[in-house]
PDB file of C-alpha atoms in Angstrom:
ATOM      1  CA  MET I  90      -4.328  14.869   1.038  1.00 33.00           C
ATOM      2  CA  ALA I  91      -2.647  18.226   1.409  1.00 34.00           C
ATOM      3  CA  GLY I  92       0.853  18.738   0.124  1.00 36.00           C
ATOM      4  CA  ILE I  93       3.764  20.118   2.135  1.00 36.00           C
ATOM      5  CA  GLY I  94       2.511  23.520   3.181  1.00 36.00           C
ATOM      6  CA  SER I  95      -0.965  23.857   1.708  1.00 35.00           C
ATOM      7  CA  GLU I  96      -3.249  23.045  -1.211  1.00 39.00           C
ATOM      8  CA  MET I  97      -5.690  25.074  -3.258  1.00 37.00           C
ATOM      9  CA  ASN I  98      -9.371  24.177  -3.050  1.00 40.00           C
ATOM     10  CA  GLY I  99     -11.784  26.289  -5.042  1.00 42.00           C
ATOM     11  CA  GLY I 100      -9.554  29.329  -4.661  1.00 41.00           C
ATOM     12  CA  SER I 101      -9.065  28.935  -0.893  1.00 42.00           C
ATOM     13  CA  VAL I 102      -5.975  27.629   0.841  1.00 44.00           C
ATOM     14  CA  ILE I 103      -6.200  24.577   3.132  1.00 45.00           C
ATOM     15  CA  THR I 104      -3.326  24.378   5.600  1.00 51.00           C
ATOM     16  CA  ASN I 105      -1.825  21.112   6.793  1.00 51.00           C
ATOM     17  CA  HIS I 106      -3.307  21.792  10.229  1.00 53.00           C
ATOM     18  CA  GLU I 107      -6.791  22.145   8.757  1.00 54.00           C
ATOM     19  CA  GLN I 108      -6.271  19.029   6.652  1.00 52.00           C
ATOM     20  CA  ASN I 109      -5.220  17.059   9.741  1.00 55.00           C
ATOM     21  CA  LEU I 110      -8.400  18.159  11.508  1.00 54.00           C
ATOM     22  CA  LYS I 111     -10.428  16.888   8.537  1.00 53.00           C
ATOM     23  CA  ILE I 112      -8.577  13.577   8.614  1.00 58.00           C
ATOM     24  CA  GLY I 113      -9.259  13.285  12.338  1.00 57.00           C
ATOM     25  CA  HIS I 114     -13.001  13.509  11.668  1.00 59.00           C
ATOM     26  CA  VAL I 115     -12.851  10.949   8.843  1.00 64.00           C
ATOM     27  CA  PHE I 116     -11.013   8.386  10.967  1.00 66.00           C
ATOM     28  CA  SER I 117     -12.980   9.034  14.133  1.00 73.00           C
ATOM     29  CA  THR I 118     -14.523   6.019  15.851  1.00 75.00           C
ATOM     30  CA  ASP I 119     -17.820   7.886  15.517  1.00 78.00           C
ATOM     31  CA  VAL I 120     -17.946   6.986  11.812  1.00 77.00           C
ATOM     32  CA  ALA I 121     -16.639   3.411  12.142  1.00 77.00           C
ATOM     33  CA  PRO I 122     -19.307   0.729  11.622  1.00 78.00           C
ATOM     34  CA  LYS I 123     -20.151  -1.320  14.691  1.00 81.00           C
ATOM     35  CA  PHE I 124     -21.642  -4.152  12.614  1.00 84.00           C
ATOM     36  CA  ALA I 125     -21.523  -5.115   8.943  1.00 84.00           C
ATOM     37  CA  ILE I 126     -22.915  -7.858   6.723  1.00 88.00           C
ATOM     38  CA  MET I 127     -20.621  -8.534   3.760  1.00 90.00           C
ATOM     39  CA  ASN I 128     -21.610 -10.687   0.790  1.00 96.00           C
ATOM     40  CA  PRO I 129     -18.745 -11.690  -1.552  1.00 96.00           C
ATOM     41  CA  GLU I 130     -21.247 -12.350  -4.347  1.00 97.00           C
ATOM     42  CA  PHE I 131     -21.843  -8.603  -4.617  1.00 95.00           C
ATOM     43  CA  THR I 132     -18.232  -8.265  -5.831  1.00 95.00           C
ATOM     44  CA  TYR I 133     -18.562 -10.693  -8.761  1.00 96.00           C
ATOM     45  CA  SER I 134     -19.568  -8.038 -11.284  1.00 95.00           C
ATOM     46  CA  LEU I 135     -16.679  -5.704 -10.459  1.00 95.00           C
ATOM     47  CA  PRO I 136     -14.449  -5.155 -13.523  1.00 97.00           C
ATOM     48  CA  LYS I 137     -11.087  -6.890 -13.301  1.00 97.00           C
ATOM     49  CA  TYR I 138      -9.190  -3.573 -13.279  1.00 98.00           C
ATOM     50  CA  GLN I 139     -11.083  -2.360 -10.212  1.00 97.00           C
ATOM     51  CA  MET I 140     -10.798  -5.736  -8.493  1.00 98.00           C
ATOM     52  CA  VAL I 141      -7.021  -5.808  -8.953  1.00 98.00           C
ATOM     53  CA  ALA I 142      -6.746  -2.193  -7.779  1.00 98.00           C
ATOM     54  CA  GLY I 143      -8.633  -3.175  -4.642  1.00 98.00           C
ATOM     55  CA  ILE I 144      -6.459  -6.230  -4.078  1.00 98.00           C
ATOM     56  CA  PHE I 145      -3.290  -4.170  -4.180  1.00 98.00           C
ATOM     57  CA  ASP I 146      -4.809  -1.515  -1.944  1.00 98.00           C
ATOM     58  CA  ILE I 147      -5.490  -4.254   0.621  1.00 98.00           C
ATOM     59  CA  MET I 148      -1.911  -5.531   0.302  1.00 98.00           C
ATOM     60  CA  ASN I 149      -0.529  -2.044   0.692  1.00 98.00           C
ATOM     61  CA  HIS I 150      -2.670  -1.310   3.742  1.00 98.00           C
ATOM     62  CA  ILE I 151      -0.899  -4.264   5.350  1.00 98.00           C
ATOM     63  CA  THR I 152       2.627  -3.423   4.182  1.00 98.00           C
ATOM     64  CA  GLU I 153       2.216   0.198   5.323  1.00 98.00           C
ATOM     65  CA  GLN I 154       1.847  -1.166   8.859  1.00 97.00           C
ATOM     66  CA  TYR I 155       4.291  -4.065   8.457  1.00 98.00           C
ATOM     67  CA  PHE I 156       7.312  -2.085   7.239  1.00 98.00           C
ATOM     68  CA  SER I 157       7.940  -0.221  10.478  1.00 96.00           C
ATOM     69  CA  GLY I 158       9.492  -1.076  13.797  1.00 94.00           C
ATOM     70  CA  THR I 159      12.310  -3.451  14.714  1.00 93.00           C
ATOM     71  CA  ASP I 160      10.831  -5.414  17.626  1.00 94.00           C
ATOM     72  CA  ASP I 161       9.463  -8.961  17.487  1.00 95.00           C
ATOM     73  CA  ASN I 162       5.842  -7.809  17.278  1.00 96.00           C
ATOM     74  CA  THR I 163       2.926 -10.261  17.260  1.00 97.00           C
ATOM     75  CA  SER I 164       1.164  -7.952  14.797  1.00 97.00           C
ATOM     76  CA  ASP I 165       3.833  -8.727  12.201  1.00 98.00           C
ATOM     77  CA  TYR I 166       3.133 -12.458  12.379  1.00 98.00           C
ATOM     78  CA  ILE I 167      -0.570 -11.816  11.867  1.00 98.00           C
ATOM     79  CA  MET I 168       0.149  -9.576   8.882  1.00 98.00           C
ATOM     80  CA  GLU I 169       2.409 -12.176   7.287  1.00 98.00           C
ATOM     81  CA  GLY I 170      -0.432 -14.687   7.411  1.00 98.00           C
ATOM     82  CA  LEU I 171      -2.867 -12.169   5.939  1.00 98.00           C
ATOM     83  CA  MET I 172      -0.475 -11.356   3.093  1.00 98.00           C
ATOM     84  CA  ARG I 173       0.104 -15.042   2.274  1.00 98.00           C
ATOM     85  CA  GLY I 174      -3.633 -15.608   2.187  1.00 98.00           C
ATOM     86  CA  LEU I 175      -4.200 -12.563   0.002  1.00 98.00           C
ATOM     87  CA  VAL I 176      -1.524 -13.671  -2.470  1.00 98.00           C
ATOM     88  CA  LYS I 177      -3.239 -17.049  -2.868  1.00 98.00           C
ATOM     89  CA  ALA I 178      -6.785 -15.662  -3.014  1.00 98.00           C
ATOM     90  CA  SER I 179      -5.906 -12.929  -5.499  1.00 98.00           C
ATOM     91  CA  ARG I 180      -4.566 -15.433  -8.022  1.00 97.00           C
ATOM     92  CA  ALA I 181      -7.708 -17.558  -7.648  1.00 98.00           C
ATOM     93  CA  ALA I 182     -10.068 -14.569  -7.985  1.00 98.00           C
ATOM     94  CA  VAL I 183      -8.337 -13.289 -11.119  1.00 97.00           C
ATOM     95  CA  ALA I 184      -8.552 -16.769 -12.659  1.00 97.00           C
ATOM     96  CA  ASN I 185     -12.231 -17.125 -11.707  1.00 97.00           C
ATOM     97  CA  PRO I 186     -14.049 -13.915 -10.663  1.00 96.00           C
ATOM     98  CA  GLU I 187     -16.884 -16.011  -9.186  1.00 97.00           C
ATOM     99  CA  ASP I 188     -14.679 -18.081  -6.887  1.00 98.00           C
ATOM    100  CA  TYR I 189     -16.682 -17.547  -3.695  1.00 98.00           C
ATOM    101  CA  GLU I 190     -13.963 -18.767  -1.353  1.00 98.00           C
ATOM    102  CA  ALA I 191     -11.327 -16.506  -2.910  1.00 98.00           C
ATOM    103  CA  ARG I 192     -13.660 -13.506  -2.899  1.00 98.00           C
ATOM    104  CA  SER I 193     -14.707 -14.107   0.702  1.00 97.00           C
ATOM    105  CA  ASN I 194     -11.083 -14.421   1.817  1.00 98.00           C
ATOM    106  CA  ILE I 195     -10.174 -11.181   0.030  1.00 98.00           C
ATOM    107  CA  MET I 196     -13.105  -9.418   1.689  1.00 96.00           C
ATOM    108  CA  TRP I 197     -12.178 -10.812   5.113  1.00 96.00           C
ATOM    109  CA  THR I 198      -8.528  -9.826   4.658  1.00 98.00           C
ATOM    110  CA  ALA I 199      -9.609  -6.309   3.671  1.00 96.00           C
ATOM    111  CA  THR I 200     -11.436  -5.994   6.974  1.00 94.00           C
ATOM    112  CA  TRP I 201      -8.329  -6.855   8.979  1.00 96.00           C
ATOM    113  CA  ALA I 202      -6.062  -4.738   6.781  1.00 96.00           C
ATOM    114  CA  LEU I 203      -7.389  -1.499   8.232  1.00 87.00           C
ATOM    115  CA  ASN I 204      -9.631  -2.087  11.230  1.00 90.00           C
ATOM    116  CA  THR I 205      -6.697  -1.037  13.514  1.00 90.00           C
ATOM    117  CA  PHE I 206      -6.092  -4.558  14.866  1.00 94.00           C
ATOM    118  CA  VAL I 207      -2.859  -5.361  13.007  1.00 96.00           C
ATOM    119  CA  GLY I 208      -1.549  -1.873  13.664  1.00 95.00           C
ATOM    120  CA  CYS I 209      -1.361  -2.531  17.403  1.00 93.00           C
ATOM    121  CA  GLY I 210       2.124  -1.734  18.661  1.00 93.00           C
ATOM    122  CA  LYS I 211       3.239  -0.440  15.278  1.00 94.00           C
ATOM    123  CA  ALA I 212       4.610   3.004  14.366  1.00 93.00           C
ATOM    124  CA  GLN I 213       3.272   2.562  10.763  1.00 96.00           C
ATOM    125  CA  ASP I 214       4.541   4.121   7.554  1.00 97.00           C
ATOM    126  CA  TRP I 215       1.789   5.156   5.036  1.00 97.00           C
ATOM    127  CA  GLU I 216       4.192   6.972   2.699  1.00 98.00           C
ATOM    128  CA  VAL I 217       3.175   4.827  -0.281  1.00 98.00           C
ATOM    129  CA  HIS I 218      -0.365   6.083   0.254  1.00 97.00           C
ATOM    130  CA  MET I 219       0.847   9.672   0.363  1.00 97.00           C
ATOM    131  CA  LEU I 220       2.730   9.207  -2.914  1.00 98.00           C
ATOM    132  CA  GLY I 221      -0.200   7.418  -4.531  1.00 98.00           C
ATOM    133  CA  GLN I 222      -2.750   9.978  -3.378  1.00 95.00           C
ATOM    134  CA  ALA I 223      -0.629  12.735  -4.892  1.00 97.00           C
ATOM    135  CA  VAL I 224      -0.812  10.891  -8.220  1.00 97.00           C
ATOM    136  CA  SER I 225      -4.587  10.572  -7.895  1.00 95.00           C
ATOM    137  CA  ALA I 226      -4.850  14.302  -7.195  1.00 93.00           C
ATOM    138  CA  VAL I 227      -2.904  15.180 -10.330  1.00 94.00           C
ATOM    139  CA  THR I 228      -4.259  12.527 -12.721  1.00 95.00           C
ATOM    140  CA  ASP I 229      -7.580  11.301 -11.243  1.00 90.00           C
ATOM    141  CA  ALA I 230      -6.199   7.740 -11.589  1.00 97.00           C
ATOM    142  CA  THR I 231      -7.663   4.791  -9.672  1.00 97.00           C
ATOM    143  CA  HIS I 232      -6.316   4.765  -6.117  1.00 97.00           C
ATOM    144  CA  GLY I 233      -5.110   1.166  -5.905  1.00 98.00           C
ATOM    145  CA  MET I 234      -3.258   1.438  -9.210  1.00 98.00           C
ATOM    146  CA  THR I 235      -1.469   4.612  -8.116  1.00 98.00           C
ATOM    147  CA  LEU I 236      -0.222   2.675  -5.099  1.00 98.00           C
ATOM    148  CA  ALA I 237       0.949  -0.189  -7.297  1.00 98.00           C
ATOM    149  CA  ALA I 238       2.863   2.203  -9.551  1.00 98.00           C
ATOM    150  CA  VAL I 239       4.873   3.792  -6.732  1.00 98.00           C
ATOM    151  CA  ALA I 240       5.162   1.006  -4.140  1.00 98.00           C
ATOM    152  CA  LEU I 241       8.145  -0.931  -5.471  1.00 98.00           C
ATOM    153  CA  PRO I 242      10.285   2.136  -6.287  1.00 98.00           C
ATOM    154  CA  TYR I 243       9.576   3.378  -2.749  1.00 98.00           C
ATOM    155  CA  TYR I 244      10.282   0.070  -1.040  1.00 98.00           C
ATOM    156  CA  ARG I 245      13.466  -0.488  -3.013  1.00 98.00           C
ATOM    157  CA  TYR I 246      14.567   3.014  -2.038  1.00 98.00           C
ATOM    158  CA  ILE I 247      14.040   2.496   1.712  1.00 98.00           C
ATOM    159  CA  MET I 248      14.952  -1.203   1.806  1.00 98.00           C
ATOM    160  CA  GLY I 249      18.416  -0.633   3.247  1.00 98.00           C
ATOM    161  CA  ALA I 250      17.009   1.302   6.197  1.00 98.00           C
ATOM    162  CA  GLY I 251      14.737  -1.587   7.191  1.00 98.00           C
ATOM    163  CA  LEU I 252      16.763  -4.493   5.847  1.00 98.00           C
ATOM    164  CA  PRO I 253      15.943  -7.130   8.509  1.00 98.00           C
ATOM    165  CA  LYS I 254      12.190  -6.654   8.006  1.00 98.00           C
ATOM    166  CA  PHE I 255      12.451  -6.779   4.218  1.00 98.00           C
ATOM    167  CA  ALA I 256      14.509  -9.982   4.488  1.00 98.00           C
ATOM    168  CA  ARG I 257      11.871 -11.414   6.823  1.00 98.00           C
ATOM    169  CA  PHE I 258       9.149 -10.392   4.345  1.00 98.00           C
ATOM    170  CA  ALA I 259      10.934 -12.356   1.619  1.00 98.00           C
ATOM    171  CA  GLN I 260      11.071 -15.506   3.717  1.00 98.00           C
ATOM    172  CA  ASN I 261       7.778 -15.440   5.592  1.00 98.00           C
ATOM    173  CA  VAL I 262       5.495 -14.050   2.896  1.00 98.00           C
ATOM    174  CA  TRP I 263       7.096 -15.179  -0.363  1.00 98.00           C
ATOM    175  CA  GLY I 264       8.888 -18.331   0.769  1.00 98.00           C
ATOM    176  CA  ILE I 265      12.320 -17.248  -0.486  1.00 98.00           C
ATOM    177  CA  ASP I 266      15.064 -19.629   0.622  1.00 98.00           C
ATOM    178  CA  ALA I 267      17.629 -17.711   2.686  1.00 97.00           C
ATOM    179  CA  ALA I 268      20.403 -20.259   2.132  1.00 97.00           C
ATOM    180  CA  GLY I 269      23.505 -18.637   0.689  1.00 97.00           C
ATOM    181  CA  LYS I 270      21.926 -15.165   0.551  1.00 97.00           C
ATOM    182  CA  ALA I 271      22.944 -12.029   2.396  1.00 98.00           C
ATOM    183  CA  ASP I 272      20.082 -10.007   3.863  1.00 98.00           C
ATOM    184  CA  GLU I 273      20.233  -7.513   1.004  1.00 98.00           C
ATOM    185  CA  GLN I 274      19.960 -10.273  -1.613  1.00 98.00           C
ATOM    186  CA  LEU I 275      17.124 -11.889   0.298  1.00 98.00           C
ATOM    187  CA  ALA I 276      15.232  -8.610   0.692  1.00 98.00           C
ATOM    188  CA  ALA I 277      15.640  -7.790  -3.000  1.00 98.00           C
ATOM    189  CA  ALA I 278      14.387 -11.253  -3.958  1.00 98.00           C
ATOM    190  CA  GLY I 279      11.268 -10.705  -1.862  1.00 98.00           C
ATOM    191  CA  LEU I 280      10.445  -7.463  -3.655  1.00 98.00           C
ATOM    192  CA  ASP I 281      11.131  -9.169  -6.987  1.00 98.00           C
ATOM    193  CA  ALA I 282       8.630 -11.885  -6.042  1.00 98.00           C
ATOM    194  CA  MET I 283       6.088  -9.224  -5.118  1.00 98.00           C
ATOM    195  CA  GLU I 284       6.640  -7.508  -8.467  1.00 98.00           C
ATOM    196  CA  ALA I 285       6.161 -10.766 -10.374  1.00 98.00           C
ATOM    197  CA  ARG I 286       2.824 -11.434  -8.658  1.00 98.00           C
ATOM    198  CA  MET I 287       1.668  -7.850  -9.219  1.00 98.00           C
ATOM    199  CA  ARG I 288       2.383  -8.185 -12.930  1.00 98.00           C
ATOM    200  CA  GLU I 289       0.669 -11.566 -13.031  1.00 98.00           C
ATOM    201  CA  ILE I 290      -2.648 -10.264 -11.688  1.00 98.00           C
ATOM    202  CA  GLY I 291      -2.597  -7.067 -13.777  1.00 98.00           C
ATOM    203  CA  CYS I 292      -1.400  -4.218 -11.559  1.00 98.00           C
ATOM    204  CA  VAL I 293      -0.274  -0.978 -13.177  1.00 98.00           C
ATOM    205  CA  MET I 294       3.498  -0.918 -12.711  1.00 98.00           C
ATOM    206  CA  ASN I 295       4.450   2.618 -13.736  1.00 98.00           C
ATOM    207  CA  LEU I 296       3.136   6.171 -13.594  1.00 98.00           C
ATOM    208  CA  THR I 297       3.438   6.677 -17.339  1.00 98.00           C
ATOM    209  CA  GLU I 298       0.516   4.312 -17.821  1.00 97.00           C
ATOM    210  CA  LEU I 299      -1.504   6.525 -15.475  1.00 98.00           C
ATOM    211  CA  GLY I 300      -0.787   9.670 -17.485  1.00 96.00           C
ATOM    212  CA  CYS I 301       2.241  11.093 -15.659  1.00 97.00           C
ATOM    213  CA  ASP I 302       5.411  12.421 -17.269  1.00 97.00           C
ATOM    214  CA  GLU I 303       8.601  14.257 -16.314  1.00 97.00           C
ATOM    215  CA  SER I 304       6.879  17.636 -16.419  1.00 97.00           C
ATOM    216  CA  MET I 305       4.647  16.646 -13.475  1.00 97.00           C
ATOM    217  CA  LEU I 306       7.346  15.654 -10.972  1.00 97.00           C
ATOM    218  CA  GLU I 307       7.443  18.973  -9.129  1.00 97.00           C
ATOM    219  CA  GLN I 308       3.650  19.089  -8.973  1.00 97.00           C
ATOM    220  CA  LEU I 309       3.528  15.547  -7.626  1.00 97.00           C
ATOM    221  CA  ALA I 310       6.113  16.375  -4.972  1.00 97.00           C
ATOM    222  CA  ASP I 311       4.116  19.450  -3.933  1.00 96.00           C
ATOM    223  CA  ALA I 312       1.056  17.233  -3.399  1.00 95.00           C
ATOM    224  CA  THR I 313       2.866  14.605  -1.295  1.00 96.00           C
ATOM    225  CA  PHE I 314       2.495  14.651   2.473  1.00 94.00           C
ATOM    226  CA  VAL I 315       5.625  13.434   4.297  1.00 96.00           C
ATOM    227  CA  MET I 316       5.087  10.787   6.978  1.00 95.00           C
ATOM    228  CA  GLU I 317       7.425   9.911   9.852  1.00 93.00           C
ATOM    229  CA  GLY I 318       6.452   6.401  10.984  1.00 93.00           C
ATOM    230  CA  GLY I 319       8.468   4.317   8.529  1.00 96.00           C
ATOM    231  CA  TYR I 320      12.143   3.489   8.082  1.00 97.00           C
ATOM    232  CA  ARG I 321      12.923   6.740   6.268  1.00 95.00           C
ATOM    233  CA  LYS I 322      11.487  10.254   6.396  1.00 96.00           C
ATOM    234  CA  LEU I 323      11.752  11.437   2.810  1.00 98.00           C
ATOM    235  CA  THR I 324      13.095  14.770   1.665  1.00 97.00           C
ATOM    236  CA  ARG I 325      11.519  16.600  -1.268  1.00 97.00           C
ATOM    237  CA  GLU I 326      14.451  15.586  -3.459  1.00 98.00           C
ATOM    238  CA  GLU I 327      13.948  11.935  -2.527  1.00 98.00           C
ATOM    239  CA  ILE I 328      10.231  12.163  -3.296  1.00 98.00           C
ATOM    240  CA  ILE I 329      11.016  13.514  -6.755  1.00 98.00           C
ATOM    241  CA  ALA I 330      13.592  10.748  -7.282  1.00 98.00           C
ATOM    242  CA  ILE I 331      11.044   8.052  -6.340  1.00 98.00           C
ATOM    243  CA  PHE I 332       8.432   9.528  -8.659  1.00 98.00           C
ATOM    244  CA  HIS I 333      11.043   9.654 -11.431  1.00 98.00           C
ATOM    245  CA  GLU I 334      11.870   5.977 -10.850  1.00 98.00           C
ATOM    246  CA  SER I 335       8.137   5.200 -10.981  1.00 98.00           C
ATOM    247  CA  LEU I 336       7.674   6.582 -14.512  1.00 98.00           C
TER     248      LEU I 336
END
């Protein structure tokens, strides 16, 4: 993904406009499969690290679409169910990599996480992906783990701008009791519950583990594309602050 302005590629400069054209081809319906046969047993031999990276990537595909908008959207109810199912299946699959039901549910959830269905009526965010892809560009780290490392610092940073949805996330996905809690407390408890489950299954929780340090913050910011569909449009200074919090 191109940074703000342009990126270097083999000595040539790729502008954001050119990058957007490339993205348009990649996500064209012309390259989308019309039919697929998926066998969960083919995933049994995947190393745990890669499995967990994939699980968080699935979760983040859903939250990128969920954390946007303020209306009472049917898509949000569908996504809440998918996230609850993924939370349950991920624990089972980590405990037993050959749990067919868990693996099949993860595979099925992955299909719905980005086949455009749950994005209907949604503005969509995708900034966590932009941050994570910048980390992958600089470090060559596994995609799903780069998302895991930056997701919570990002969501905690923007939480106040989308407080009702984050409070709803806490209740409807993580089962947090709202009694006696202000929305901010409830929203924070939901992200804490998400963090606890991420740690439990083995997600990478900081950029230091992926090879980043303070000296790379400017480079990471240069490689981050800024999106406009979420609750906040980040400035360069905010991007650097989030990366710093992610170390």
